[in-house]
mmCIF file of C-alpha atoms in Angstrom:
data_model
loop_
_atom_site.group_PDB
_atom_site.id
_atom_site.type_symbol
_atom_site.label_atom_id
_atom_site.label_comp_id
_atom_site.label_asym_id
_atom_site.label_seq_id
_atom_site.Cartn_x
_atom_site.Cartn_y
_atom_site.Cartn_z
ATOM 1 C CA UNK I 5 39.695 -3.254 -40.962
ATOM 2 C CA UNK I 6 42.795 -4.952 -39.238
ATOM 3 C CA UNK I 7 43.141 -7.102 -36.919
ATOM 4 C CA UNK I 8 44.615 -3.901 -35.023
ATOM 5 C CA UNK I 9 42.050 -1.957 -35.298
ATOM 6 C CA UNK I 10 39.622 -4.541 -34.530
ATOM 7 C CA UNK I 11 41.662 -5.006 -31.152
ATOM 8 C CA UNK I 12 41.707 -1.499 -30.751
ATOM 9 C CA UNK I 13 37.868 -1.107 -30.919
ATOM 10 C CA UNK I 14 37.095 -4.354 -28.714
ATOM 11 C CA UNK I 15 39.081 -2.682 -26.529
ATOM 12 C CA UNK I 16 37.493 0.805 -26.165
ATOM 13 C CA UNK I 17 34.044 -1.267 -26.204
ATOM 14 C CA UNK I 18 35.002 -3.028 -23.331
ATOM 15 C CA UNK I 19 36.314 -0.126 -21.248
ATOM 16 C CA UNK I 20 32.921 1.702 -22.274
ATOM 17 C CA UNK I 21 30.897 -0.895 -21.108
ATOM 18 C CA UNK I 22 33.042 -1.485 -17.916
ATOM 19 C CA UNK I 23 32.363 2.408 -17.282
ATOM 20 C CA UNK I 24 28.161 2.000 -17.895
ATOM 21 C CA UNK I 25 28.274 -1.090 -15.865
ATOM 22 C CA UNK I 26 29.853 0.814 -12.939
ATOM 23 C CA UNK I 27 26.989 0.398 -10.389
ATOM 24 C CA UNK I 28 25.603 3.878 -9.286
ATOM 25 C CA UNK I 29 26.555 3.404 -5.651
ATOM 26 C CA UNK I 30 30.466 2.698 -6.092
ATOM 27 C CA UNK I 31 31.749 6.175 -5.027
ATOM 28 C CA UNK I 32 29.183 5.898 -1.663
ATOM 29 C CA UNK I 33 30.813 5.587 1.724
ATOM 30 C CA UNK I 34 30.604 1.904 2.748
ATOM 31 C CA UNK I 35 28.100 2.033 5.186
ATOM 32 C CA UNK I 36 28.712 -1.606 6.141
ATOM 33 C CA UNK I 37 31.771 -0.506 7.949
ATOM 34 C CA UNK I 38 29.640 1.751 9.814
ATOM 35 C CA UNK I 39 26.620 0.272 10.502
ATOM 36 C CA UNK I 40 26.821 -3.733 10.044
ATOM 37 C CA UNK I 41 24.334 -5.523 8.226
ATOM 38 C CA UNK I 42 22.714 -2.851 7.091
ATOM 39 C CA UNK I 43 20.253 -3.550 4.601
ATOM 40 C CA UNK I 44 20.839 -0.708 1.351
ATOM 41 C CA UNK I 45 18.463 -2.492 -0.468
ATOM 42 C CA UNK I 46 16.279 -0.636 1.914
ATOM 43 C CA UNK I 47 17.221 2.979 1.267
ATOM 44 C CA UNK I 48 15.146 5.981 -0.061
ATOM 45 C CA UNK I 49 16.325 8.880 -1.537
ATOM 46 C CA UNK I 50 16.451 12.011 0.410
ATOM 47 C CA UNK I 51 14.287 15.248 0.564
ATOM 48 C CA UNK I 52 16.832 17.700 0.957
ATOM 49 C CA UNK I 53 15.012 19.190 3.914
ATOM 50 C CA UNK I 54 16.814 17.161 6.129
ATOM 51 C CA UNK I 55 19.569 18.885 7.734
ATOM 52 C CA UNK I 56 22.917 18.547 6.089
ATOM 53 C CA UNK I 57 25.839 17.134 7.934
ATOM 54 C CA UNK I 58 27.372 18.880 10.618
ATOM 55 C CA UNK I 59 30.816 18.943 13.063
ATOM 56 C CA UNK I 60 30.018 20.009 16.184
ATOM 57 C CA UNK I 61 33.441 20.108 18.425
ATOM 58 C CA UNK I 62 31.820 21.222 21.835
ATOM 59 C CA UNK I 63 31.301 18.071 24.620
ATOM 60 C CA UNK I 64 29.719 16.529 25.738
ATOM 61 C CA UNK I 65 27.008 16.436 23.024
ATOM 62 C CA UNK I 66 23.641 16.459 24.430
ATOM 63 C CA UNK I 67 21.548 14.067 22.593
ATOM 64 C CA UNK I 68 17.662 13.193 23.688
ATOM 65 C CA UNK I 69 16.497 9.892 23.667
ATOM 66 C CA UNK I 70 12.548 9.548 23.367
ATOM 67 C CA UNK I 71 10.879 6.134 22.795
ATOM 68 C CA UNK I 72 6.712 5.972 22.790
ATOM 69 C CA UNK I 73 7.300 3.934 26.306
ATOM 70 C CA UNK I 74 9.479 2.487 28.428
ATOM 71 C CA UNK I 75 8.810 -0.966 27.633
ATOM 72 C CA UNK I 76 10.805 -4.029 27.343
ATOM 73 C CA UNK I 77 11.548 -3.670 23.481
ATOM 74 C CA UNK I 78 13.053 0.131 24.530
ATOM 75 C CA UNK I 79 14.665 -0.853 27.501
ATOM 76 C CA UNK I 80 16.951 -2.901 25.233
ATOM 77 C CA UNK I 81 17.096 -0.072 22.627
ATOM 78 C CA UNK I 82 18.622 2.171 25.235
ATOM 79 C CA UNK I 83 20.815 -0.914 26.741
ATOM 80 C CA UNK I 84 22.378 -0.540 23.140
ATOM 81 C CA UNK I 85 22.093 3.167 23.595
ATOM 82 C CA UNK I 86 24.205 3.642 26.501
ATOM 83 C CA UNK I 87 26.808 0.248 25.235
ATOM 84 C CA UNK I 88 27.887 2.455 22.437
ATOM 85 C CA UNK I 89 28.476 5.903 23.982
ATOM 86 C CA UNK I 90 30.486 4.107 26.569
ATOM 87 C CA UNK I 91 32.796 2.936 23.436
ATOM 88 C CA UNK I 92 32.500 6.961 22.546
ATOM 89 C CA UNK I 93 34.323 8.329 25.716
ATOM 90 C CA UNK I 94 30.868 7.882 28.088
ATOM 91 C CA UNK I 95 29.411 10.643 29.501
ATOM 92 C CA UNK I 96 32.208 12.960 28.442
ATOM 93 C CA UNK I 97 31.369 12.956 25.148
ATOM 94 C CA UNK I 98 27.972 12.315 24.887
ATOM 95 C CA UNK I 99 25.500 13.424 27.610
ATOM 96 C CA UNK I 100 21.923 11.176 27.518
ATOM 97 C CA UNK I 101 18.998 12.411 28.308
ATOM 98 C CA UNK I 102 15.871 10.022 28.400
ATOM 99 C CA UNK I 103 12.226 10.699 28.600
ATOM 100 C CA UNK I 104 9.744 7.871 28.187
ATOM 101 C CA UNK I 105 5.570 9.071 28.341
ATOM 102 C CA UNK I 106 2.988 7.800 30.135
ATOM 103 C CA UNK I 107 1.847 5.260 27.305
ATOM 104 C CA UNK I 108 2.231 4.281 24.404
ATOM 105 C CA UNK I 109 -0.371 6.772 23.152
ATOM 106 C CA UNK I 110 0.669 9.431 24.904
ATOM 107 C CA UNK I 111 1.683 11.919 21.867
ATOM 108 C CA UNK I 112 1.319 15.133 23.823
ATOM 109 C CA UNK I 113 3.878 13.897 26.293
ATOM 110 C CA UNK I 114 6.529 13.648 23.738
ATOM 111 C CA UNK I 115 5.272 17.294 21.853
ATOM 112 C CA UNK I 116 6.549 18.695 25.120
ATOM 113 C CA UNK I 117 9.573 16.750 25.700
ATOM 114 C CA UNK I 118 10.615 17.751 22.041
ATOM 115 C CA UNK I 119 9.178 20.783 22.601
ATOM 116 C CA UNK I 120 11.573 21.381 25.784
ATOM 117 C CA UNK I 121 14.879 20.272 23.824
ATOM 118 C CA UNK I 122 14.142 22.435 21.147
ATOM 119 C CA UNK I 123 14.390 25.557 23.563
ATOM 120 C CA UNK I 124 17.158 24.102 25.449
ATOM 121 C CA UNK I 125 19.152 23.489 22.106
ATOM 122 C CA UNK I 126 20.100 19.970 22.240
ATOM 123 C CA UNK I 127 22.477 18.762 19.607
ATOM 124 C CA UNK I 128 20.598 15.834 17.995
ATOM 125 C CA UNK I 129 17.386 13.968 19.119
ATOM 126 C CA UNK I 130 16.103 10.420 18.450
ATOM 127 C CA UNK I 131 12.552 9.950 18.823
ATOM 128 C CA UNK I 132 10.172 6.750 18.303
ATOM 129 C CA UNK I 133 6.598 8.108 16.737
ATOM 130 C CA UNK I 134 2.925 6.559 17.068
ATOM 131 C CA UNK I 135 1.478 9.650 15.828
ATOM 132 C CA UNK I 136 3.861 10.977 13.332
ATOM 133 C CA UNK I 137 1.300 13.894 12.002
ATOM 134 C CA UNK I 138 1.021 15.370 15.695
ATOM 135 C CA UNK I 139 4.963 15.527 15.898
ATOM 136 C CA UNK I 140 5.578 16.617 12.645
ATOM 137 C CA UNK I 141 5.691 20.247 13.481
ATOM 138 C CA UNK I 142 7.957 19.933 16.204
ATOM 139 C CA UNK I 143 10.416 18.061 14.210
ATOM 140 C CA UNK I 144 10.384 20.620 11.769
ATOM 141 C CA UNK I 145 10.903 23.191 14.200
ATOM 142 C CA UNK I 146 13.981 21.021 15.524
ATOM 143 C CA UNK I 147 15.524 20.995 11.626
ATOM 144 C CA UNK I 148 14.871 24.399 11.472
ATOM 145 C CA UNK I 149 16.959 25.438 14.767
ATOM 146 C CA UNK I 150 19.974 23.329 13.483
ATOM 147 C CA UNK I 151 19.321 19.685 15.441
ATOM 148 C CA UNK I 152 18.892 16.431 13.450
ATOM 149 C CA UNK I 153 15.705 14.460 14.176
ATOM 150 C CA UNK I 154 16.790 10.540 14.381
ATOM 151 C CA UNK I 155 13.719 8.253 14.258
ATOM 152 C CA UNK I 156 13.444 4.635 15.346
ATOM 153 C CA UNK I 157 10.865 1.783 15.848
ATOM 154 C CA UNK I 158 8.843 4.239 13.196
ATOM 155 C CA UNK I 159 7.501 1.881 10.565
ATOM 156 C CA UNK I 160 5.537 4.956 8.816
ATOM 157 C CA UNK I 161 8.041 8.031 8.077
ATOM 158 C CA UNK I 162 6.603 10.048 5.804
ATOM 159 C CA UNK I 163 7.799 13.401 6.862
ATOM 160 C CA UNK I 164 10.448 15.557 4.755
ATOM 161 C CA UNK I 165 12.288 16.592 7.328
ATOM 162 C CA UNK I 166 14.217 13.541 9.584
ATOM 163 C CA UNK I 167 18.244 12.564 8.828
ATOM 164 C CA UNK I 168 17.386 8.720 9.048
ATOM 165 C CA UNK I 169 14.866 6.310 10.245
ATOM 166 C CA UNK I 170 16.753 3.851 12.203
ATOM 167 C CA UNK I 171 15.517 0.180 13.323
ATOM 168 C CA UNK I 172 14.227 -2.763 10.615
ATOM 169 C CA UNK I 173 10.834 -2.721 8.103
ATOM 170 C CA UNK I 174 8.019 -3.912 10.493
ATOM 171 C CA UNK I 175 7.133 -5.843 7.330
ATOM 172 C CA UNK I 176 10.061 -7.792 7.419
ATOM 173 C CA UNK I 177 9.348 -9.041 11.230
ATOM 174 C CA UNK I 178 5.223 -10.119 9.673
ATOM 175 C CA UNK I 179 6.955 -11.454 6.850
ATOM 176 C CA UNK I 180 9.745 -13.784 9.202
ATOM 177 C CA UNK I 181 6.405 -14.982 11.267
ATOM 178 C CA UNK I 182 4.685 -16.500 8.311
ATOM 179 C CA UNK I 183 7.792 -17.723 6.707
ATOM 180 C CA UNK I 184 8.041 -19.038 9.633
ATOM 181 C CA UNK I 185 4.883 -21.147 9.684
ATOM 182 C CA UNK I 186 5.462 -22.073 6.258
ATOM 183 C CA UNK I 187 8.740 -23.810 6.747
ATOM 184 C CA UNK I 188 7.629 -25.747 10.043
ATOM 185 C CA UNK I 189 4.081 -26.906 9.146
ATOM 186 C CA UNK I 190 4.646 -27.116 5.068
ATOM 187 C CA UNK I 191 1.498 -28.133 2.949
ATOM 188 C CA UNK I 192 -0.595 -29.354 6.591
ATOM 189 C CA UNK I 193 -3.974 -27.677 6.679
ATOM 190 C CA UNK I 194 -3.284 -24.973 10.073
ATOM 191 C CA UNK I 195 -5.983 -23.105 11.974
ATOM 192 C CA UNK I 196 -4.432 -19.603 13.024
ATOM 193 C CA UNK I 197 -5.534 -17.524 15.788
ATOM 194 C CA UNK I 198 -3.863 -13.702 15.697
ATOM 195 C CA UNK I 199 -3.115 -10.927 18.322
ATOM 196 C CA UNK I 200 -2.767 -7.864 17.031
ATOM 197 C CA UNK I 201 -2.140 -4.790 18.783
ATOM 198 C CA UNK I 202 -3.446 -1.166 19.112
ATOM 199 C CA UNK I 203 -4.646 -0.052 15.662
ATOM 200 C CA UNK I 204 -1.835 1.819 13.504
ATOM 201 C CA UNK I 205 1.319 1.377 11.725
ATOM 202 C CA UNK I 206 3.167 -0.945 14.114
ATOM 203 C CA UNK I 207 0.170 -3.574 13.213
ATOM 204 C CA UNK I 208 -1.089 -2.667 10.132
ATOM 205 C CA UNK I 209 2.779 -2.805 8.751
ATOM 206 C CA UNK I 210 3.491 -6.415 10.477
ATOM 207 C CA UNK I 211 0.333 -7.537 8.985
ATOM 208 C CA UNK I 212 1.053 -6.161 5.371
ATOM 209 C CA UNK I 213 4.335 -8.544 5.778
ATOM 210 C CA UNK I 214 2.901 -11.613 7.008
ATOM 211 C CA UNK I 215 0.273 -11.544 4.467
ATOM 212 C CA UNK I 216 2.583 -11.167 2.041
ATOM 213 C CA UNK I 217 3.662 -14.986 2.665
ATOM 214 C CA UNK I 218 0.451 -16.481 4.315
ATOM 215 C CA UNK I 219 -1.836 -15.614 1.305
ATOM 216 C CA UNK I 220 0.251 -17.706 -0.978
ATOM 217 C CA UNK I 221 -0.620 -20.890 1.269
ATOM 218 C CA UNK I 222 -4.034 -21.646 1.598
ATOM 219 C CA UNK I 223 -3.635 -23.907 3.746
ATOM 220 C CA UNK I 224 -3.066 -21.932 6.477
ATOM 221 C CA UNK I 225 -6.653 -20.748 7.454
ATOM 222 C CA UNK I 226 -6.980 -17.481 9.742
ATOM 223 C CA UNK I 227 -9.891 -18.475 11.699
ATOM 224 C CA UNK I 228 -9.931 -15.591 14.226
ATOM 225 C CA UNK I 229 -8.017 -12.134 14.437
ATOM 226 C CA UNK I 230 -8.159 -9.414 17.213
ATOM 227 C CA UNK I 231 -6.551 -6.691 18.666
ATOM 228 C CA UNK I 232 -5.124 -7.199 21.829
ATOM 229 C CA UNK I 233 -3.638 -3.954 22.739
ATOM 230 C CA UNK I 234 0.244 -4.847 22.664
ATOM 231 C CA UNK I 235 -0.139 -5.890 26.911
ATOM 232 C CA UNK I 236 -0.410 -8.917 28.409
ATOM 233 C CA UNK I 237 -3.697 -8.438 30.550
ATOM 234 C CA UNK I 238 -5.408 -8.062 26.922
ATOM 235 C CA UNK I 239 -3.720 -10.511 25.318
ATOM 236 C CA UNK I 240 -4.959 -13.033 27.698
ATOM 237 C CA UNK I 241 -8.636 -12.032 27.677
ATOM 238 C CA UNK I 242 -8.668 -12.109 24.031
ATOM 239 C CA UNK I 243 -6.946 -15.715 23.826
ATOM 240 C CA UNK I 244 -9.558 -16.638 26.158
ATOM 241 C CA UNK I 245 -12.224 -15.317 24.143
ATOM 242 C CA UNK I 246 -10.774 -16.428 21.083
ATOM 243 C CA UNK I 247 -10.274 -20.068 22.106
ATOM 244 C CA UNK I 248 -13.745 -20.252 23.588
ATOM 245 C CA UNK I 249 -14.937 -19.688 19.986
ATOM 246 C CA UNK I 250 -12.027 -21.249 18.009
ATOM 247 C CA UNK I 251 -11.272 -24.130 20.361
ATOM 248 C CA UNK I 252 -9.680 -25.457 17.048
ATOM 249 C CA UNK I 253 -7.033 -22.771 16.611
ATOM 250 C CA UNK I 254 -3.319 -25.027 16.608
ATOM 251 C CA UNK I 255 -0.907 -21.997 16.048
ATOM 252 C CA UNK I 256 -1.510 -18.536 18.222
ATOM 253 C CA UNK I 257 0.563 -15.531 16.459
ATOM 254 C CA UNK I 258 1.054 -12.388 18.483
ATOM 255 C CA UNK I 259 2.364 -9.193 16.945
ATOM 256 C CA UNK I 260 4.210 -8.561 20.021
ATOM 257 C CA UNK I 261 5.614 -11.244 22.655
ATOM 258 C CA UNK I 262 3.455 -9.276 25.908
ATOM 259 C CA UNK I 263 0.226 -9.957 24.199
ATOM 260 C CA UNK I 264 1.845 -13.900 23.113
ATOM 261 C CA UNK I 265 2.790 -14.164 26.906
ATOM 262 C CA UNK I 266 -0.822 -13.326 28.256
ATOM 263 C CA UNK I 267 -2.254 -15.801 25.522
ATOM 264 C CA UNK I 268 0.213 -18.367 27.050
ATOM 265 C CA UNK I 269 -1.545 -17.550 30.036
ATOM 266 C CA UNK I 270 -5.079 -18.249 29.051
ATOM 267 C CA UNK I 271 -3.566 -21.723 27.315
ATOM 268 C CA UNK I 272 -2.085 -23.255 30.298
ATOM 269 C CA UNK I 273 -5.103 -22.622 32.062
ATOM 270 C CA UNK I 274 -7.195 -24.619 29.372
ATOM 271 C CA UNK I 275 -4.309 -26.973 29.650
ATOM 272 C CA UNK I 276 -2.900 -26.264 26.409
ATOM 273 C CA UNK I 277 0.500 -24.998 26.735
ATOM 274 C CA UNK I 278 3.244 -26.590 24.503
ATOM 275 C CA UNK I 279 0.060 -28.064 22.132
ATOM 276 C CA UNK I 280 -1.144 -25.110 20.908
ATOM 277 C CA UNK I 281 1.937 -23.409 18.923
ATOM 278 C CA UNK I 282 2.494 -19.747 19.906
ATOM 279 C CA UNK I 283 4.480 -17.718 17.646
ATOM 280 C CA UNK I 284 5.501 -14.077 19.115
ATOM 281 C CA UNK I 285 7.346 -11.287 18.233
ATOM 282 C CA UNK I 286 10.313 -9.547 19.773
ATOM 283 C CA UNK I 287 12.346 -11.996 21.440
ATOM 284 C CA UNK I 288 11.715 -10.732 24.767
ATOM 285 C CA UNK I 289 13.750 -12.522 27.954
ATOM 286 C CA UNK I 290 10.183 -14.523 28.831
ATOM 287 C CA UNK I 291 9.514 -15.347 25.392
ATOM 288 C CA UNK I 292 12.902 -16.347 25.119
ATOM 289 C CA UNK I 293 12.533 -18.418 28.367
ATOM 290 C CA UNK I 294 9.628 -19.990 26.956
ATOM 291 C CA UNK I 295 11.189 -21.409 23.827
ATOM 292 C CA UNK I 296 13.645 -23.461 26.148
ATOM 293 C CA UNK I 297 10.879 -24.751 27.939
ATOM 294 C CA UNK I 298 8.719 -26.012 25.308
ATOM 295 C CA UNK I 299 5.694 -23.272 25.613
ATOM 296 C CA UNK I 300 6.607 -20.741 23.048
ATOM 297 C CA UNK I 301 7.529 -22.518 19.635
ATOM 298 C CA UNK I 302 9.462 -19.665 17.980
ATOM 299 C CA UNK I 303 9.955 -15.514 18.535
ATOM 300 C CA UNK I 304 11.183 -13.040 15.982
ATOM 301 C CA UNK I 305 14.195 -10.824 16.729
ATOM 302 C CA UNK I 306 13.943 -7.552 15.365
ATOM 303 C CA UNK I 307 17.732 -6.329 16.847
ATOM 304 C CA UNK I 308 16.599 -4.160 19.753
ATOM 305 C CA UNK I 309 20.087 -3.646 21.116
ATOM 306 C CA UNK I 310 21.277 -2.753 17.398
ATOM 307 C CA UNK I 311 19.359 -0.312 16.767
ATOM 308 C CA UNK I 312 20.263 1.573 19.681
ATOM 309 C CA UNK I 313 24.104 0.927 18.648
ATOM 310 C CA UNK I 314 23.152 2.313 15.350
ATOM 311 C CA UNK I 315 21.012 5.357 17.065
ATOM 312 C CA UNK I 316 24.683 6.445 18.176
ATOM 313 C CA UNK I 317 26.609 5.319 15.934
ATOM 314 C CA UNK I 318 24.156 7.460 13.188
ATOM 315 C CA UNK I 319 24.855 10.554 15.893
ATOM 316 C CA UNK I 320 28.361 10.123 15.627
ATOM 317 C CA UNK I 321 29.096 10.088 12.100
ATOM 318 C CA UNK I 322 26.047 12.926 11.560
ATOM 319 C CA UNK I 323 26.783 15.164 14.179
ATOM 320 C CA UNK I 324 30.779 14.820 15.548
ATOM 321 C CA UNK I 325 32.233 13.731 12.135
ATOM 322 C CA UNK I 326 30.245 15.507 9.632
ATOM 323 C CA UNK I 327 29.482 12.546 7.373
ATOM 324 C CA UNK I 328 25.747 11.922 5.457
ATOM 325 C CA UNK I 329 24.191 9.088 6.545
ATOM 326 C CA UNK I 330 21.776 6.995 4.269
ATOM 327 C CA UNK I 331 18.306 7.606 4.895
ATOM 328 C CA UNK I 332 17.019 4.232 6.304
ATOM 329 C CA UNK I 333 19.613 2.102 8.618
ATOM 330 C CA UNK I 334 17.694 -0.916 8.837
ATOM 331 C CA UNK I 335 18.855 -4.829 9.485
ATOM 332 C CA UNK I 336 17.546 -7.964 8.869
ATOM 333 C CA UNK I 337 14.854 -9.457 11.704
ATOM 334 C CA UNK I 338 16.016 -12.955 12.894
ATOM 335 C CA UNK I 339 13.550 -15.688 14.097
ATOM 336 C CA UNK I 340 14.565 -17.832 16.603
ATOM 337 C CA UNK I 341 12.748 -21.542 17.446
ATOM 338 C CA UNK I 342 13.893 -24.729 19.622
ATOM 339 C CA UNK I 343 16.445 -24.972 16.500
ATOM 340 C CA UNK I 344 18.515 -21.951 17.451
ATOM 341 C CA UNK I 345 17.552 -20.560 20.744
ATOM 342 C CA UNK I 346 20.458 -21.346 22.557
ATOM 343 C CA UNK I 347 22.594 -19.578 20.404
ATOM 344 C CA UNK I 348 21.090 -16.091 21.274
ATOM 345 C CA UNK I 349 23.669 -14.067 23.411
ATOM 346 C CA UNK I 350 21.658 -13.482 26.536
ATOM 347 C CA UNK I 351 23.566 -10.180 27.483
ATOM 348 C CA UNK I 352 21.616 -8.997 24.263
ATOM 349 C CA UNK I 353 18.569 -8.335 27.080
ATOM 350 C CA UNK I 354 20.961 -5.904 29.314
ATOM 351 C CA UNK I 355 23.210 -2.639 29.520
ATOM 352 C CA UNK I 356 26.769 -4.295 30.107
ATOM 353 C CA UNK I 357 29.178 -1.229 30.803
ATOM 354 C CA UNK I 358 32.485 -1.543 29.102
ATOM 355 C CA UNK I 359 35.537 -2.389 31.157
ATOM 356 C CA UNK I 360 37.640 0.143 31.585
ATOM 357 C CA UNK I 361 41.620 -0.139 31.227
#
């Protein structure tokens, strides 16, 4: 063969290989742009009995905001919520409309909100599930009419039938709490008291995660676990029944920062504020509060304000441009200790309207 030839071949080898190396996601939209820090590594592959993409050109869109509660965690999602449509025209081109149950638990309040929208014909809904079986035929029902179902803060999606689940894996936040751990306290035998909360997904998901990490360091011993109901009132109760027990617990983890801030509660009554570590979850304004003072040792930040950015900015390229979306728009969870606590952008904890020109 010549040495032409021979060029000639390397040649068309190295163009074929250049073509099978081509990664499968290099003629997909760049989603970054879109939605940033959005983890891909995270996506699923669609059902394709989700609604497909859609233009609608009336205004303002009417788009239905339902959380499980109107708790601090949501009040931040909708802070986020209402920050992007403002960047969107405002109420002109997107109308809000926001209805929080009772509790927490309080599915059939939420079948009848969807149920309402449905009939009224909203043009996209974003909903937070605790009982995703109950709602399931009412989000099918919305599909069917022509509205894309949105969820968020919905660690189990198993249904066939939503656009995208929008928020961050619940494992990720368990899995930043015991990373956490591990990096302070290293190889040092640790007692660990946890507060978990209601019995479902939301725990059962933030414990998968943190497991994940703990059970590769024995040396952190779990020496008493309970629910605690995701409020404060039971999350001080427990810690008080817990310690009385376990008066040798040195790190408290709560699954949630209202059940961390009624264990800090029960601690500085015993005295034991700042020497018992607490460890939350959310990065609420108290818990933040607390780091700076000494009596919380370290949150996790699970992007509350994003996600409601991203709940918008998911209706806006869905719904008034048309475009797919990617099935899961998570980011990252971010944990924040003594370290790092005074970088946090405080305005993250409120709605702060855009200045008009």
């Amino acid at each position: 063969m010549t040495k032409y030839k021979c060029t000639l071949l390397g040649a068309a080898v190295a163009v074929a290989t250049l073509i099978t190396l081509q990664p499968a996601w290099a003629g997909q939209p760049d989603y970054n742009a879109v939605f940033p820090g959005i983890l891909m590594d995270k996506d699923i592959k669609t059902t394709g009995q989700e609604m497909k993409p859609v233009q609608k050109d009336n205004r303002p869109l009417k788009v239905g905001f339902l959380p499980t509660a109107m708790d601090t965690y949501y009040q931040r999602v909708l802070a986020g919520v209402k920050e992007e449509i403002d960047k969107r025209g405002g109420e002109e081109a997107i109308e809000l409309l926001v209805q929080a149950p009772s509790s927490q638990s309080a599915t059939d309040d939420q079948i009848r909100t969807m149920e309402a929208w449905i009939n009224d014909g909203v043009d996209a809904i974003a909903v937070a599930l605790y009982n995703e079986g109950a709602l399931l035929p009412s989000i099918r029902r919305a599909t069917e009419a022509g509205i894309p179902i949105f969820l968020f803060n919905s660690p189990v999606a198993d249904n066939p039938y939503y656009v995208s689940d929008i928020g961050y894996d619940q494992s990720d936040g368990g899995r930043a709490q015991a990373q956490w751990l591990v990096d302070t306290y290293g190889d040092k035998e640790v007692n660990v008291g946890i507060l978990e909360g209601l019995p479902g997904p939301h725990t059962s998901q933030r414990m998968k995660g943190f497991n994940e990490i703990i059970s590769k360091h024995p040396n952190f011993k779990i020496v008493a676990q309970q629910p605690a109901g995701w409020v404060r009132a039971q999350g001080l109760t427990v810690t008080e029944n817990m310690f009385t027990a376990h008066p040798d617990i040195e790190v408290l983890v709560a699954l949630y920062d209202e059940m961390a801030l009624g264990g800090l509660q029960a601690l500085k009554a015993k005295s034991l504020n700042g020497k018992v570590a607490i460890v939350g979850y959310e990065n609420m304004k108290e818990a933040n509060d607390a780091i700076l003072t000494g009596d919380f040792a370290a949150t996790v930040d699970t992007g509350a304000k994003e996600v409601g950015r991203n709940i918008v900015r998911a209706v806006d390229e869905f719904v008034m441009k048309g475009k797919p979306l990617p099935k899961k728009i998570f980011v990252a969870p971010k944990t924040y200790d003594a370290k790092n606590i005074k970088s946090f952008n405080q305005d993250d904890y409120v709605y702060v309207p855009q200045q008009k020109m």
